[in-house]
Amino acid sequence: MKRTSLLALMSAAIFSITLHADQGQHTHHAHGGDHAHDHAHATSETAAGPFEVRGIFLGHDESEGRVTLAHEAVPEVMMAMRMHLALPEGEAVSAFEPGDKVVFQMFSRIEGGQRWYAKEFEALPEGTELSLPAELREAVGY
């Protein structure tokens, strides 16, 4: 009986973590673009970070105010993955092209749920090797 309860609890925890990671990959803008909390960054509680993260720049959606990156694992926070990350209001993204390797600051805030952001992008030196799983490299084409 105890073993069954423990397995059920572990399964629920894994499902919760998987669901949270999946939400991070698919952005929190799924609710539409006219929510006031989208621009309330300055007063929102910081949930985690900032963390210095390296990754591959995959694109910038100016109308949504977000970037897409495939990033290395953030130790004790999240595994390497492809994510849509919001840009803080006023944050500019240099003229990066898909496939450029970058380092950036990643942090989250609580805004009706946890939302991840990216800021302070810098190009990594040419030839920099990233530690990304083969499946992720293949999925993003790099």
Short mmCIF file of N, CA and C in Angstrom, two decimals:
data_model
loop_
_atom_site.label_atom_id
_atom_site.label_comp_id
_atom_site.label_asym_id
_atom_site.label_seq_id
_atom_site.Cartn_x
_atom_site.Cartn_y
_atom_site.Cartn_z
N MET A 1 0.81 -1.19 0.00
CA MET A 1 0.00 0.00 0.00
C MET A 1 0.86 1.26 0.00
N LYS A 2 1.88 1.28 0.89
CA LYS A 2 2.76 2.45 0.95
C LYS A 2 3.50 2.62 -0.37
N ARG A 3 3.90 1.50 -0.98
CA ARG A 3 4.64 1.57 -2.24
C ARG A 3 3.77 2.16 -3.34
N THR A 4 2.50 1.76 -3.39
CA THR A 4 1.57 2.29 -4.39
C THR A 4 1.37 3.79 -4.19
N SER A 5 1.22 4.22 -2.95
CA SER A 5 1.06 5.65 -2.67
C SER A 5 2.29 6.43 -3.07
N LEU A 6 3.46 5.88 -2.77
CA LEU A 6 4.71 6.55 -3.13
C LEU A 6 4.85 6.66 -4.65
N LEU A 7 4.51 5.59 -5.36
CA LEU A 7 4.58 5.63 -6.82
C LEU A 7 3.61 6.65 -7.39
N ALA A 8 2.42 6.72 -6.83
CA ALA A 8 1.43 7.69 -7.30
C ALA A 8 1.92 9.12 -7.06
N LEU A 9 2.52 9.35 -5.89
CA LEU A 9 3.04 10.68 -5.58
C LEU A 9 4.18 11.05 -6.51
N MET A 10 5.09 10.10 -6.77
CA MET A 10 6.21 10.36 -7.66
C MET A 10 5.71 10.62 -9.08
N SER A 11 4.72 9.87 -9.53
CA SER A 11 4.16 10.07 -10.87
C SER A 11 3.55 11.46 -10.99
N ALA A 12 2.83 11.89 -9.97
CA ALA A 12 2.22 13.22 -9.99
C ALA A 12 3.29 14.31 -10.03
N ALA A 13 4.37 14.13 -9.28
CA ALA A 13 5.44 15.12 -9.28
C ALA A 13 6.11 15.20 -10.64
N ILE A 14 6.37 14.05 -11.26
CA ILE A 14 7.00 14.04 -12.59
C ILE A 14 6.08 14.69 -13.60
N PHE A 15 4.79 14.40 -13.55
CA PHE A 15 3.84 15.00 -14.47
C PHE A 15 3.82 16.51 -14.30
N SER A 16 3.85 16.99 -13.06
CA SER A 16 3.85 18.42 -12.79
C SER A 16 5.09 19.09 -13.37
N ILE A 17 6.25 18.47 -13.18
CA ILE A 17 7.49 19.03 -13.71
C ILE A 17 7.45 19.05 -15.23
N THR A 18 7.00 17.95 -15.84
CA THR A 18 6.91 17.87 -17.29
C THR A 18 5.95 18.93 -17.83
N LEU A 19 4.82 19.10 -17.19
CA LEU A 19 3.84 20.10 -17.62
C LEU A 19 4.43 21.50 -17.52
N HIS A 20 5.14 21.79 -16.43
CA HIS A 20 5.76 23.11 -16.26
C HIS A 20 6.80 23.36 -17.34
N ALA A 21 7.64 22.38 -17.63
CA ALA A 21 8.66 22.54 -18.67
C ALA A 21 8.00 22.76 -20.02
N ASP A 22 6.92 22.02 -20.30
CA ASP A 22 6.22 22.16 -21.56
C ASP A 22 5.62 23.56 -21.69
N GLN A 23 5.08 24.12 -20.60
CA GLN A 23 4.55 25.47 -20.65
C GLN A 23 5.64 26.47 -20.98
N GLY A 24 6.83 26.27 -20.42
CA GLY A 24 7.94 27.16 -20.72
C GLY A 24 8.32 27.11 -22.17
N GLN A 25 8.23 25.93 -22.80
CA GLN A 25 8.58 25.80 -24.20
C GLN A 25 7.57 26.48 -25.11
N HIS A 26 6.33 26.55 -24.67
CA HIS A 26 5.28 27.03 -25.56
C HIS A 26 4.78 28.42 -25.20
N THR A 27 5.45 29.11 -24.34
CA THR A 27 5.21 30.49 -23.94
C THR A 27 3.91 30.65 -23.17
N HIS A 28 3.84 31.71 -22.44
CA HIS A 28 2.66 32.00 -21.63
C HIS A 28 1.79 33.05 -22.30
N HIS A 29 2.02 33.35 -23.58
CA HIS A 29 1.20 34.32 -24.31
C HIS A 29 -0.01 33.65 -24.93
N ALA A 30 -0.26 32.40 -24.64
CA ALA A 30 -1.36 31.68 -25.25
C ALA A 30 -2.71 32.28 -24.88
N HIS A 31 -2.76 33.16 -23.91
CA HIS A 31 -4.02 33.76 -23.46
C HIS A 31 -4.46 34.92 -24.32
N GLY A 32 -3.63 35.37 -25.23
CA GLY A 32 -3.96 36.55 -26.02
C GLY A 32 -3.04 37.69 -25.65
N GLY A 33 -3.06 38.74 -26.44
CA GLY A 33 -2.09 39.79 -26.26
C GLY A 33 -2.54 41.00 -25.47
N ASP A 34 -3.77 41.00 -24.93
CA ASP A 34 -4.23 42.23 -24.31
C ASP A 34 -4.31 42.13 -22.79
N HIS A 35 -3.53 41.27 -22.17
CA HIS A 35 -3.55 41.15 -20.71
C HIS A 35 -2.63 42.18 -20.08
N ALA A 36 -3.12 42.85 -19.07
CA ALA A 36 -2.34 43.90 -18.41
C ALA A 36 -1.09 43.34 -17.77
N HIS A 37 -1.11 42.08 -17.32
CA HIS A 37 0.08 41.54 -16.66
C HIS A 37 1.25 41.37 -17.62
N ASP A 38 1.03 41.41 -18.92
CA ASP A 38 2.13 41.30 -19.88
C ASP A 38 3.11 42.46 -19.73
N HIS A 39 2.68 43.59 -19.22
CA HIS A 39 3.54 44.76 -19.12
C HIS A 39 3.77 45.18 -17.67
N ALA A 40 3.49 44.32 -16.72
CA ALA A 40 3.63 44.67 -15.32
C ALA A 40 4.93 44.15 -14.73
N HIS A 41 5.97 44.04 -15.54
CA HIS A 41 7.23 43.44 -15.11
C HIS A 41 7.83 44.14 -13.89
N ALA A 42 7.78 45.44 -13.85
CA ALA A 42 8.50 46.18 -12.82
C ALA A 42 7.96 45.90 -11.42
N THR A 43 6.70 45.55 -11.30
CA THR A 43 6.13 45.33 -9.99
C THR A 43 5.96 43.86 -9.67
N SER A 44 6.29 42.97 -10.57
CA SER A 44 6.12 41.55 -10.35
C SER A 44 7.22 41.00 -9.46
N GLU A 45 6.88 40.00 -8.69
CA GLU A 45 7.85 39.34 -7.82
C GLU A 45 8.80 38.48 -8.65
N THR A 46 10.10 38.61 -8.39
CA THR A 46 11.07 37.75 -9.08
C THR A 46 10.99 36.37 -8.47
N ALA A 47 10.82 35.35 -9.32
CA ALA A 47 10.69 33.98 -8.86
C ALA A 47 12.03 33.26 -8.87
N ALA A 48 12.86 33.50 -9.88
CA ALA A 48 14.14 32.80 -9.99
C ALA A 48 15.08 33.58 -10.88
N GLY A 49 16.37 33.53 -10.54
CA GLY A 49 17.39 34.12 -11.38
C GLY A 49 17.75 35.51 -10.95
N PRO A 50 18.55 36.18 -11.73
CA PRO A 50 18.92 35.80 -13.09
C PRO A 50 20.02 34.74 -13.12
N PHE A 51 20.00 33.97 -14.20
CA PHE A 51 21.00 32.94 -14.48
C PHE A 51 21.69 33.30 -15.79
N GLU A 52 23.00 33.14 -15.84
CA GLU A 52 23.71 33.32 -17.10
C GLU A 52 23.57 32.01 -17.87
N VAL A 53 23.05 32.11 -19.09
CA VAL A 53 22.73 30.92 -19.88
C VAL A 53 23.31 31.09 -21.28
N ARG A 54 23.77 30.00 -21.85
CA ARG A 54 24.26 30.00 -23.23
C ARG A 54 23.30 29.21 -24.09
N GLY A 55 23.15 29.63 -25.33
CA GLY A 55 22.24 28.92 -26.21
C GLY A 55 22.38 29.34 -27.66
N ILE A 56 21.46 28.80 -28.46
CA ILE A 56 21.38 29.10 -29.88
C ILE A 56 20.15 29.98 -30.11
N PHE A 57 20.37 31.13 -30.69
CA PHE A 57 19.28 32.05 -31.02
C PHE A 57 18.50 31.45 -32.19
N LEU A 58 17.19 31.31 -32.04
CA LEU A 58 16.37 30.70 -33.09
C LEU A 58 15.42 31.70 -33.74
N GLY A 59 15.17 32.82 -33.08
CA GLY A 59 14.28 33.80 -33.69
C GLY A 59 13.77 34.83 -32.71
N HIS A 60 13.22 35.91 -33.27
CA HIS A 60 12.67 37.02 -32.49
C HIS A 60 11.30 37.36 -33.04
N ASP A 61 10.30 37.34 -32.20
CA ASP A 61 8.95 37.72 -32.59
C ASP A 61 8.67 39.06 -31.93
N GLU A 62 8.92 40.12 -32.68
CA GLU A 62 8.79 41.47 -32.14
C GLU A 62 7.35 41.76 -31.70
N SER A 63 6.37 41.29 -32.46
CA SER A 63 4.97 41.58 -32.11
C SER A 63 4.56 40.92 -30.80
N GLU A 64 5.15 39.78 -30.47
CA GLU A 64 4.85 39.08 -29.21
C GLU A 64 5.81 39.48 -28.10
N GLY A 65 6.89 40.19 -28.45
CA GLY A 65 7.88 40.59 -27.45
C GLY A 65 8.61 39.40 -26.85
N ARG A 66 9.01 38.47 -27.73
CA ARG A 66 9.69 37.28 -27.23
C ARG A 66 10.75 36.81 -28.21
N VAL A 67 11.63 35.98 -27.70
CA VAL A 67 12.66 35.33 -28.49
C VAL A 67 12.51 33.82 -28.31
N THR A 68 13.05 33.08 -29.26
CA THR A 68 13.07 31.63 -29.16
C THR A 68 14.53 31.21 -29.15
N LEU A 69 14.88 30.37 -28.18
CA LEU A 69 16.25 29.90 -28.03
C LEU A 69 16.26 28.42 -27.68
N ALA A 70 17.33 27.74 -28.04
CA ALA A 70 17.63 26.40 -27.53
C ALA A 70 18.79 26.63 -26.58
N HIS A 71 18.60 26.33 -25.30
CA HIS A 71 19.63 26.69 -24.32
C HIS A 71 20.16 25.47 -23.57
N GLU A 72 21.36 25.66 -23.04
CA GLU A 72 21.97 24.63 -22.21
C GLU A 72 21.17 24.49 -20.91
N ALA A 73 21.42 23.40 -20.20
CA ALA A 73 20.78 23.19 -18.91
C ALA A 73 21.19 24.29 -17.95
N VAL A 74 20.26 24.65 -17.08
CA VAL A 74 20.54 25.57 -15.98
C VAL A 74 20.57 24.69 -14.74
N PRO A 75 21.77 24.43 -14.20
CA PRO A 75 21.88 23.48 -13.08
C PRO A 75 20.90 23.75 -11.95
N GLU A 76 20.24 22.71 -11.53
CA GLU A 76 19.27 22.71 -10.43
C GLU A 76 18.03 23.57 -10.71
N VAL A 77 17.85 23.99 -11.98
CA VAL A 77 16.67 24.79 -12.33
C VAL A 77 15.88 24.12 -13.45
N MET A 78 16.53 23.84 -14.59
CA MET A 78 15.84 23.20 -15.70
C MET A 78 16.83 22.53 -16.64
N MET A 79 16.33 21.59 -17.39
CA MET A 79 17.15 20.88 -18.36
C MET A 79 17.32 21.74 -19.61
N ALA A 80 18.25 21.33 -20.47
CA ALA A 80 18.42 22.00 -21.75
C ALA A 80 17.14 21.83 -22.55
N MET A 81 16.70 22.89 -23.21
CA MET A 81 15.46 22.81 -23.98
C MET A 81 15.33 23.99 -24.93
N ARG A 82 14.33 23.90 -25.78
CA ARG A 82 13.93 24.99 -26.66
C ARG A 82 12.82 25.73 -25.95
N MET A 83 12.94 27.06 -25.87
CA MET A 83 11.94 27.86 -25.16
C MET A 83 11.64 29.16 -25.89
N HIS A 84 10.41 29.63 -25.68
CA HIS A 84 10.04 30.99 -26.02
C HIS A 84 10.24 31.77 -24.72
N LEU A 85 11.03 32.82 -24.75
CA LEU A 85 11.27 33.64 -23.57
C LEU A 85 10.81 35.07 -23.85
N ALA A 86 10.08 35.62 -22.91
CA ALA A 86 9.61 37.00 -23.04
C ALA A 86 10.79 37.95 -22.90
N LEU A 87 10.67 39.09 -23.50
CA LEU A 87 11.67 40.15 -23.34
C LEU A 87 11.11 41.20 -22.39
N PRO A 88 11.90 41.64 -21.40
CA PRO A 88 11.42 42.72 -20.54
C PRO A 88 11.12 43.95 -21.39
N GLU A 89 10.16 44.73 -20.96
CA GLU A 89 9.79 45.93 -21.72
C GLU A 89 11.03 46.79 -21.93
N GLY A 90 11.24 47.20 -23.18
CA GLY A 90 12.38 48.04 -23.53
C GLY A 90 13.66 47.28 -23.86
N GLU A 91 13.66 45.96 -23.70
CA GLU A 91 14.86 45.16 -23.99
C GLU A 91 15.01 45.00 -25.50
N ALA A 92 16.16 45.38 -26.01
CA ALA A 92 16.45 45.27 -27.44
C ALA A 92 17.22 43.98 -27.71
N VAL A 93 16.97 43.40 -28.85
CA VAL A 93 17.70 42.22 -29.30
C VAL A 93 18.54 42.67 -30.48
N SER A 94 19.84 42.52 -30.36
CA SER A 94 20.72 42.89 -31.46
C SER A 94 20.35 42.11 -32.71
N ALA A 95 21.01 42.38 -33.77
CA ALA A 95 20.72 41.76 -35.06
C ALA A 95 21.24 40.32 -35.10
N PHE A 96 20.73 39.48 -34.23
CA PHE A 96 21.12 38.07 -34.24
C PHE A 96 20.35 37.34 -35.33
N GLU A 97 21.00 36.36 -35.90
CA GLU A 97 20.39 35.51 -36.93
C GLU A 97 20.16 34.13 -36.35
N PRO A 98 19.13 33.41 -36.83
CA PRO A 98 18.96 32.04 -36.36
C PRO A 98 20.25 31.24 -36.53
N GLY A 99 20.62 30.56 -35.48
CA GLY A 99 21.85 29.78 -35.47
C GLY A 99 22.99 30.44 -34.74
N ASP A 100 22.87 31.76 -34.45
CA ASP A 100 23.92 32.45 -33.70
C ASP A 100 23.96 31.92 -32.27
N LYS A 101 25.17 31.75 -31.75
CA LYS A 101 25.34 31.31 -30.37
C LYS A 101 25.45 32.54 -29.49
N VAL A 102 24.67 32.54 -28.41
CA VAL A 102 24.58 33.72 -27.55
C VAL A 102 24.68 33.32 -26.08
N VAL A 103 25.01 34.30 -25.26
CA VAL A 103 24.91 34.18 -23.82
C VAL A 103 23.94 35.27 -23.38
N PHE A 104 23.11 34.99 -22.39
CA PHE A 104 22.09 35.93 -21.96
C PHE A 104 21.74 35.68 -20.51
N GLN A 105 21.00 36.60 -19.93
CA GLN A 105 20.49 36.46 -18.58
C GLN A 105 19.05 35.97 -18.66
N MET A 106 18.75 34.90 -17.92
CA MET A 106 17.39 34.35 -17.91
C MET A 106 16.87 34.42 -16.48
N PHE A 107 15.63 34.87 -16.34
CA PHE A 107 15.01 34.96 -15.02
C PHE A 107 13.51 34.75 -15.17
N SER A 108 12.88 34.47 -14.05
CA SER A 108 11.42 34.31 -14.10
C SER A 108 10.77 35.25 -13.11
N ARG A 109 9.51 35.52 -13.38
CA ARG A 109 8.69 36.35 -12.51
C ARG A 109 7.33 35.68 -12.35
N ILE A 110 6.67 36.01 -11.27
CA ILE A 110 5.33 35.51 -11.03
C ILE A 110 4.34 36.54 -11.57
N GLU A 111 3.58 36.15 -12.59
CA GLU A 111 2.59 37.02 -13.23
C GLU A 111 1.37 36.20 -13.59
N GLY A 112 0.61 35.82 -12.59
CA GLY A 112 -0.52 34.94 -12.86
C GLY A 112 -0.01 33.55 -13.24
N GLY A 113 1.19 33.23 -12.82
CA GLY A 113 1.91 32.01 -13.16
C GLY A 113 3.36 32.39 -13.38
N GLN A 114 4.22 31.43 -13.42
CA GLN A 114 5.63 31.72 -13.62
C GLN A 114 5.91 31.97 -15.09
N ARG A 115 6.63 33.04 -15.38
CA ARG A 115 6.94 33.42 -16.75
C ARG A 115 8.44 33.67 -16.85
N TRP A 116 9.08 33.12 -17.88
CA TRP A 116 10.52 33.23 -18.06
C TRP A 116 10.86 34.33 -19.06
N TYR A 117 11.94 35.07 -18.74
CA TYR A 117 12.41 36.20 -19.53
C TYR A 117 13.88 36.02 -19.92
N ALA A 118 14.28 36.74 -20.96
CA ALA A 118 15.67 36.78 -21.39
C ALA A 118 16.06 38.24 -21.60
N LYS A 119 17.30 38.57 -21.21
CA LYS A 119 17.79 39.94 -21.40
C LYS A 119 19.30 39.91 -21.53
N GLU A 120 19.87 41.05 -21.91
CA GLU A 120 21.32 41.26 -21.97
C GLU A 120 22.02 40.22 -22.85
N PHE A 121 21.61 40.14 -24.09
CA PHE A 121 22.18 39.20 -25.05
C PHE A 121 23.56 39.65 -25.52
N GLU A 122 24.46 38.69 -25.64
CA GLU A 122 25.78 38.95 -26.22
C GLU A 122 26.13 37.75 -27.10
N ALA A 123 26.81 38.03 -28.20
CA ALA A 123 27.27 36.96 -29.08
C ALA A 123 28.41 36.21 -28.41
N LEU A 124 28.41 34.89 -28.57
CA LEU A 124 29.53 34.09 -28.09
C LEU A 124 30.61 34.06 -29.17
N PRO A 125 31.86 33.88 -28.78
CA PRO A 125 32.94 33.82 -29.78
C PRO A 125 32.70 32.69 -30.78
N GLU A 126 33.10 32.94 -32.02
CA GLU A 126 32.97 31.91 -33.06
C GLU A 126 33.71 30.65 -32.62
N GLY A 127 33.13 29.51 -32.88
CA GLY A 127 33.75 28.24 -32.50
C GLY A 127 33.36 27.76 -31.11
N THR A 128 32.57 28.55 -30.37
CA THR A 128 32.13 28.13 -29.04
C THR A 128 31.27 26.88 -29.17
N GLU A 129 31.58 25.87 -28.39
CA GLU A 129 30.78 24.64 -28.37
C GLU A 129 29.80 24.71 -27.21
N LEU A 130 28.56 24.38 -27.49
CA LEU A 130 27.52 24.37 -26.47
C LEU A 130 27.26 22.93 -26.04
N SER A 131 26.86 22.78 -24.81
CA SER A 131 26.53 21.46 -24.28
C SER A 131 25.02 21.25 -24.40
N LEU A 132 24.60 20.80 -25.57
CA LEU A 132 23.18 20.54 -25.84
C LEU A 132 23.02 19.06 -26.18
N PRO A 133 21.97 18.43 -25.69
CA PRO A 133 21.73 17.03 -26.05
C PRO A 133 21.54 16.88 -27.56
N ALA A 134 21.94 15.75 -28.08
CA ALA A 134 21.84 15.48 -29.52
C ALA A 134 20.41 15.65 -30.02
N GLU A 135 19.43 15.21 -29.23
CA GLU A 135 18.01 15.32 -29.64
C GLU A 135 17.60 16.76 -29.83
N LEU A 136 18.09 17.63 -28.93
CA LEU A 136 17.76 19.05 -29.02
C LEU A 136 18.44 19.68 -30.22
N ARG A 137 19.70 19.37 -30.44
CA ARG A 137 20.42 19.89 -31.61
C ARG A 137 19.68 19.48 -32.90
N GLU A 138 19.29 18.22 -32.95
CA GLU A 138 18.60 17.73 -34.14
C GLU A 138 17.23 18.42 -34.30
N ALA A 139 16.52 18.60 -33.21
CA ALA A 139 15.19 19.21 -33.26
C ALA A 139 15.22 20.65 -33.75
N VAL A 140 16.30 21.39 -33.43
CA VAL A 140 16.38 22.79 -33.84
C VAL A 140 17.25 22.97 -35.08
N GLY A 141 17.84 21.89 -35.57
CA GLY A 141 18.58 21.96 -36.82
C GLY A 141 19.99 22.49 -36.71
N TYR A 142 20.63 22.35 -35.53
CA TYR A 142 22.00 22.85 -35.36
C TYR A 142 22.85 21.83 -34.66
#
